[in-house]
Coordinates of C-alpha atoms in Angstrom, one line a residue:
X1 CA 0.0 0.0 0.0
X2 CA 1.3 3.5 -0.8
X3 CA 0.1 7.1 -1.0
X4 CA 0.2 8.6 -4.5
X5 CA -1.3 11.6 -6.3
X6 CA -4.7 11.0 -7.8
X7 CA -3.4 11.9 -11.3
X8 CA -0.9 9.1 -11.0
X9 CA -3.4 6.5 -9.7
X10 CA -4.8 5.2 -13.0
X11 CA -4.4 1.4 -13.1
X12 CA -3.9 1.0 -9.4
X13 CA -6.3 -0.6 -6.8
X14 CA -8.1 1.4 -4.1
X15 CA -7.3 0.2 -0.6
X16 CA -10.6 1.6 0.9
X17 CA -14.0 2.9 0.0
X18 CA -14.2 6.5 -1.2
X19 CA -17.3 8.2 0.0
X20 CA -18.9 11.0 -2.1
X21 CA -21.3 13.5 -0.4
X22 CA -23.7 15.7 -2.4
X23 CA -25.7 17.7 0.2
X24 CA -29.4 16.8 0.1
X25 CA -28.9 14.2 -2.6
X26 CA -26.3 11.6 -2.1
X27 CA -24.0 10.1 0.5
X28 CA -22.4 6.7 -0.3
X29 CA -19.3 5.0 -1.5
X30 CA -18.6 6.4 -5.0
X31 CA -15.7 4.0 -5.4
X32 CA -15.4 0.7 -3.6
X33 CA -12.3 -0.9 -2.1
X34 CA -10.7 -2.9 -4.8
X35 CA -11.8 -0.6 -7.6
X36 CA -9.1 -0.2 -10.3
X37 CA -8.8 3.6 -11.0
X38 CA -9.6 4.6 -14.5
X39 CA -8.8 7.8 -16.4
X40 CA -12.4 9.0 -16.2
X41 CA -12.4 8.5 -12.4
X42 CA -9.7 11.2 -11.9
X43 CA -11.9 14.3 -12.3
X44 CA -14.6 12.8 -10.1
X45 CA -12.0 12.1 -7.4
X46 CA -10.7 15.6 -7.6
X47 CA -14.2 17.1 -7.3
X48 CA -14.6 14.9 -4.2
X49 CA -11.5 16.7 -2.7
X50 CA -9.1 13.8 -3.1
X51 CA -5.7 14.9 -4.1
X52 CA -4.0 11.7 -3.0
X53 CA -5.1 8.1 -2.7
X54 CA -3.9 5.0 -0.8
X55 CA -3.5 2.3 -3.4
X56 CA -2.1 -1.2 -4.0
X57 CA 0.5 -0.9 -6.7
X58 CA -0.3 -3.4 -9.5
X59 CA 3.1 -4.9 -10.3
X60 CA 3.8 -7.8 -12.7
X61 CA 2.9 -11.1 -11.1
X62 CA 0.0 -9.8 -9.0
X63 CA -3.7 -10.5 -9.8
X64 CA -6.6 -8.2 -8.8
X65 CA -9.2 -9.7 -6.4
X66 CA -12.0 -9.8 -9.0
X67 CA -9.9 -11.7 -11.5
X68 CA -8.6 -14.0 -8.8
X69 CA -12.1 -14.8 -7.5
X70 CA -13.1 -15.7 -11.0
X71 CA -10.3 -18.1 -11.4
X72 CA -11.2 -19.7 -8.0
X73 CA -14.8 -19.9 -9.2
X74 CA -13.7 -21.7 -12.3
X75 CA -11.9 -24.3 -10.2
X76 CA -15.2 -25.1 -8.4
X77 CA -17.7 -24.9 -11.2
X78 CA -19.1 -28.1 -12.6
X79 CA -22.1 -28.8 -14.8
X80 CA -25.5 -27.3 -13.9
X81 CA -24.0 -24.4 -11.9
X82 CA -24.4 -20.7 -12.6
X83 CA -21.8 -18.1 -11.5
X84 CA -23.1 -14.8 -10.2
X85 CA -21.5 -11.3 -10.8
X86 CA -18.3 -10.3 -9.1
X87 CA -19.2 -8.2 -6.0
X88 CA -16.5 -6.8 -3.8
X89 CA -14.1 -9.4 -4.9
X90 CA -16.5 -12.3 -4.3
X91 CA -18.3 -14.7 -6.7
X92 CA -21.1 -17.1 -5.8
X93 CA -22.1 -20.3 -7.6
X94 CA -25.8 -21.3 -7.6
X95 CA -27.6 -24.4 -8.6
X96 CA -29.2 -24.4 -12.1
X97 CA -31.2 -27.6 -11.3
X98 CA -32.5 -29.7 -8.5
X99 CA -30.0 -32.5 -7.6
X100 CA -27.3 -34.0 -5.4
X101 CA -24.5 -31.6 -4.5
X102 CA -21.1 -33.2 -3.9
X103 CA -17.7 -31.7 -2.8
X104 CA -14.2 -33.0 -3.2
X105 CA -13.4 -32.3 0.4
X106 CA -9.7 -33.2 0.2
X107 CA -8.9 -30.9 -2.6
X108 CA -11.0 -28.1 -1.1
X109 CA -9.0 -28.4 2.1
X110 CA -5.7 -28.4 0.3
X111 CA -6.6 -25.2 -1.6
X112 CA -7.9 -23.4 1.5
X113 CA -4.7 -24.4 3.3
X114 CA -2.6 -22.2 0.9
X115 CA -3.8 -19.0 2.6
X116 CA -4.7 -15.6 1.1
X117 CA -7.6 -17.2 -0.7
X118 CA -10.8 -19.0 0.3
X119 CA -13.5 -21.2 -1.1
X120 CA -16.6 -21.8 1.2
X121 CA -19.2 -24.4 0.2
X122 CA -22.4 -25.8 1.6
X123 CA -22.2 -29.4 2.9
X124 CA -21.7 -32.0 0.2
X125 CA -23.8 -35.1 -0.1
X126 CA -27.0 -33.0 0.3
X127 CA -30.0 -32.2 -1.9
X128 CA -30.2 -28.8 -3.4
X129 CA -32.9 -26.9 -5.3
X130 CA -32.5 -24.7 -8.3
X131 CA -31.3 -21.3 -7.2
X132 CA -29.6 -22.5 -4.0
X133 CA -26.2 -21.1 -3.2
X134 CA -23.4 -23.7 -3.6
X135 CA -20.2 -21.8 -2.9
X136 CA -18.5 -18.5 -2.6
X137 CA -14.9 -17.7 -3.6
X138 CA -12.6 -14.7 -3.0
X139 CA -9.1 -13.8 -2.1
X140 CA -8.3 -12.2 1.2
X141 CA -6.1 -9.3 0.1
X142 CA -7.0 -6.9 -2.7
X143 CA -4.3 -8.4 -4.9
X144 CA -2.7 -11.8 -4.8
X145 CA 0.4 -13.4 -6.4
X146 CA 0.0 -15.3 -9.6
X147 CA 2.1 -18.1 -8.2
X148 CA -0.4 -18.7 -5.3
X149 CA -3.3 -18.9 -7.8
X150 CA -1.3 -21.3 -10.0
X151 CA -0.7 -23.6 -7.0
X152 CA -4.5 -23.6 -6.3
X153 CA -5.1 -24.5 -9.9
X154 CA -2.6 -27.3 -9.8
X155 CA -4.4 -28.8 -6.8
X156 CA -7.6 -28.5 -8.8
X157 CA -6.0 -30.7 -11.4
X158 CA -8.4 -29.6 -14.2
X159 CA -11.4 -31.2 -12.5
X160 CA -14.2 -29.2 -10.8
X161 CA -14.1 -29.4 -7.0
X162 CA -17.9 -29.4 -7.0
X163 CA -20.5 -31.7 -8.7
X164 CA -24.2 -31.4 -9.1
X165 CA -26.0 -34.5 -10.3
X166 CA -29.6 -34.3 -11.5
X167 CA -32.2 -36.6 -10.1
X168 CA -32.1 -39.8 -12.1
X169 CA -34.4 -42.4 -10.4
X170 CA -38.1 -41.8 -11.2
X171 CA -39.9 -45.0 -10.0
X172 CA -39.8 -47.1 -6.9
X173 CA -41.4 -50.2 -5.6
X174 CA -42.4 -50.7 -1.9
X175 CA -42.6 -54.1 -0.2
X176 CA -44.6 -53.8 3.0
X177 CA -43.9 -56.7 5.3
X178 CA -45.7 -57.9 8.4
X179 CA -48.4 -60.5 8.9
X180 CA -50.5 -58.1 11.0
X181 CA -50.6 -55.7 8.0
X182 CA -51.2 -58.3 5.4
X183 CA -54.1 -59.8 7.3
X184 CA -55.7 -56.4 7.8
X185 CA -55.3 -56.4 11.6
X186 CA -53.6 -53.0 11.5
X187 CA -53.5 -50.2 8.9
X188 CA -50.3 -49.7 6.9
X189 CA -49.0 -46.4 8.3
X190 CA -45.5 -47.0 6.8
X191 CA -46.1 -46.7 3.1
X192 CA -47.7 -43.2 3.1
X193 CA -44.6 -41.8 5.0
X194 CA -42.2 -43.4 2.5
X195 CA -44.2 -42.2 -0.5
X196 CA -44.1 -38.6 0.8
X197 CA -40.4 -38.7 1.2
X198 CA -39.9 -40.2 -2.3
X199 CA -42.1 -37.5 -3.8
X200 CA -39.7 -34.8 -2.5
X201 CA -37.3 -36.1 -5.2
X202 CA -39.8 -36.6 -7.9
X203 CA -40.0 -40.4 -7.4
X204 CA -43.3 -42.1 -7.9
X205 CA -44.3 -45.4 -6.4
X206 CA -45.3 -47.6 -9.3
X207 CA -45.3 -51.0 -7.6
X208 CA -46.6 -52.1 -4.2
X209 CA -46.7 -55.5 -2.5
X210 CA -48.0 -56.3 1.0
X211 CA -46.8 -59.7 2.3
X212 CA -46.8 -61.7 5.5
X213 CA -43.5 -62.3 7.3
X214 CA -41.3 -65.0 5.9
X215 CA -38.0 -64.9 4.0
X216 CA -39.4 -66.6 0.8
X217 CA -42.5 -64.4 0.7
X218 CA -40.6 -61.2 1.0
X219 CA -37.9 -62.3 -1.5
X220 CA -40.6 -63.1 -4.0
X221 CA -42.3 -59.7 -3.5
X222 CA -39.0 -58.0 -4.1
X223 CA -38.6 -59.9 -7.4
X224 CA -42.1 -58.9 -8.4
X225 CA -41.6 -55.1 -7.9
X226 CA -38.3 -55.4 -9.8
X227 CA -40.1 -57.1 -12.6
X228 CA -42.6 -54.2 -12.6
X229 CA -39.7 -51.9 -13.5
X230 CA -39.0 -50.3 -10.1
X231 CA -35.7 -48.4 -10.2
X232 CA -35.5 -48.4 -6.4
X233 CA -36.8 -51.0 -4.0
X234 CA -37.8 -50.3 -0.4
X235 CA -38.8 -52.9 2.1
X236 CA -40.7 -51.6 5.2
X237 CA -40.6 -53.4 8.5
X238 CA -39.1 -56.7 9.7
X239 CA -35.6 -55.2 10.3
X240 CA -35.2 -55.8 14.0
X241 CA -33.8 -58.9 15.7
X242 CA -37.1 -60.5 16.5
X243 CA -37.4 -64.1 15.3
X244 CA -40.2 -63.2 12.9
X245 CA -38.3 -60.4 11.3
X246 CA -36.9 -61.9 8.1
X247 CA -36.4 -58.9 5.8
X248 CA -32.6 -58.8 5.9
X249 CA -32.4 -62.4 5.0
X250 CA -35.0 -62.0 2.3
X251 CA -33.1 -59.1 0.7
X252 CA -30.0 -61.3 0.5
X253 CA -32.1 -64.2 -0.9
X254 CA -33.4 -61.9 -3.6
X255 CA -29.9 -61.6 -5.0
X256 CA -28.9 -58.2 -3.7
X257 CA -25.3 -57.6 -2.7
X258 CA -25.5 -56.0 0.8
X259 CA -23.4 -52.9 1.2
X260 CA -24.2 -52.4 4.9
X261 CA -26.6 -53.8 7.4
X262 CA -26.6 -51.1 10.0
X263 CA -25.6 -47.4 10.0
X264 CA -24.1 -45.1 12.6
X265 CA -27.3 -43.0 12.5
X266 CA -30.0 -42.4 15.0
X267 CA -32.9 -42.8 14.2
X268 CA -32.2 -45.5 11.6
X269 CA -29.4 -47.7 12.9
X270 CA -31.0 -50.9 11.6
X271 CA -31.2 -49.9 8.0
X272 CA -29.9 -52.2 5.2
X273 CA -28.6 -51.0 1.9
X274 CA -27.9 -53.3 -1.0
X275 CA -27.6 -53.3 -4.8
X276 CA -28.6 -55.8 -7.5
X277 CA -26.3 -56.6 -10.3
X278 CA -28.1 -54.2 -12.6
X279 CA -27.4 -51.3 -10.2
X280 CA -30.9 -51.1 -8.7
X281 CA -30.6 -50.2 -5.0
X282 CA -32.7 -51.9 -2.3
X283 CA -33.3 -50.6 1.2
X284 CA -34.6 -52.3 4.3
X285 CA -36.2 -49.6 6.4
X286 CA -36.5 -49.9 10.2
X287 CA -39.7 -48.9 12.0
X288 CA -38.4 -45.5 13.1
X289 CA -38.8 -44.2 9.5
X290 CA -42.6 -44.5 10.1
X291 CA -42.8 -42.2 13.1
X292 CA -39.6 -40.1 13.4
X293 CA -39.6 -36.8 11.3
X294 CA -36.1 -37.3 9.9
X295 CA -34.1 -40.5 9.8
X296 CA -31.4 -42.3 7.9
X297 CA -33.7 -42.5 4.9
X298 CA -33.4 -38.7 4.6
X299 CA -29.6 -39.0 4.5
X300 CA -29.5 -41.7 1.9
X301 CA -32.2 -40.6 -0.5
X302 CA -30.4 -37.7 -2.2
X303 CA -27.6 -40.0 -3.3
X304 CA -30.0 -42.8 -4.3
X305 CA -32.3 -40.4 -6.2
X306 CA -29.3 -39.2 -8.2
X307 CA -28.2 -42.7 -9.1
X308 CA -24.9 -42.2 -7.1
X309 CA -23.7 -45.5 -5.6
X310 CA -23.4 -45.3 -1.8
X311 CA -20.4 -47.1 -0.4
X312 CA -19.8 -48.7 3.0
X313 CA -17.2 -46.0 3.7
X314 CA -19.7 -43.3 3.1
X315 CA -22.2 -44.9 5.4
X316 CA -19.5 -45.2 8.1
X317 CA -18.7 -41.5 7.7
X318 CA -22.3 -40.6 8.7
X319 CA -21.4 -41.2 12.3
X320 CA -20.2 -37.7 12.9
X321 CA -23.5 -35.7 12.8
X322 CA -25.5 -38.9 12.6
X323 CA -27.4 -38.2 15.8
X324 CA -30.6 -36.4 15.2
X325 CA -31.3 -34.1 18.2
X326 CA -35.1 -34.3 17.8
X327 CA -35.5 -30.5 18.0
X328 CA -38.9 -29.2 18.9
X329 CA -39.0 -27.3 15.6
X330 CA -37.4 -29.4 12.9
X331 CA -35.2 -27.3 10.5
X332 CA -33.8 -30.2 8.4
X333 CA -31.8 -30.0 6.2
X334 CA -30.7 -26.7 7.7
X335 CA -29.2 -28.4 10.7
X336 CA -26.3 -30.6 11.8
X337 CA -28.1 -34.0 11.2
X338 CA -26.0 -36.0 8.7
X339 CA -23.2 -33.4 8.5

């Protein structure tokens, strides 16, 4: 930073806001911090009584904050994302579609560790709607060395740090288990809850089966909803350790490869996730999904709806933040559950 005459300031960067006052008409920043002084600005500054200015001297190898923010934004931007205008050295990316938002956390961390620049994102692995903010980028000083930006771009490796996957799955089949439901002794309160959650992602239930307990019966029902074209299979009930609860064994018998039986999430620890050879996922849902407002199903559905395979490691990582606090007023997903 240095103090120079206004007439010599063209091409340099203002270090602070310059306020203009016109009595009875105007009082605001006429030029913002970070503004690059232009030839036509000089007479305006002189009329404002400014003979000298504190500026950052733009020397070779230095990049202005606006240009630097744009380059950081380019590191982040994947498909289906819209950049906003540069404002005070910051750029924000927003979602152009509904979908699953994902972040390469390792590369993001390495870039932020460089210092003098920053990229802040929303949590990855979550559902976003069109128009939602995804990230913001900026550099901390008004100018930054080209070498620092080049290091960030090298970490980026030519691949966007962020990803937005559109919803892919459109149909689901529900297998409702339980002799008490199949015999009409109690009303099925599980299916309406699951249908409502699926509808949040544009998924329609196109096949339904209600079967009595029993490994063979449940496995046959799973096969039937798959034959009906379901792109996602959900089995409700029969997931505990009671002798009559045979849903986990039935899912295995149906030919699915089980990724995980159990998850470090409450409510929802007894969930089962598997995949068939053709990529169709199958879920065994514990009873808590029927009565708890938000459960493990809400954490898994965004990835499943986008057709993104969920791994055992990703399920294990849900442990930190996997405890729903059961708040009196539920603000999910704007809370810590699953994050």
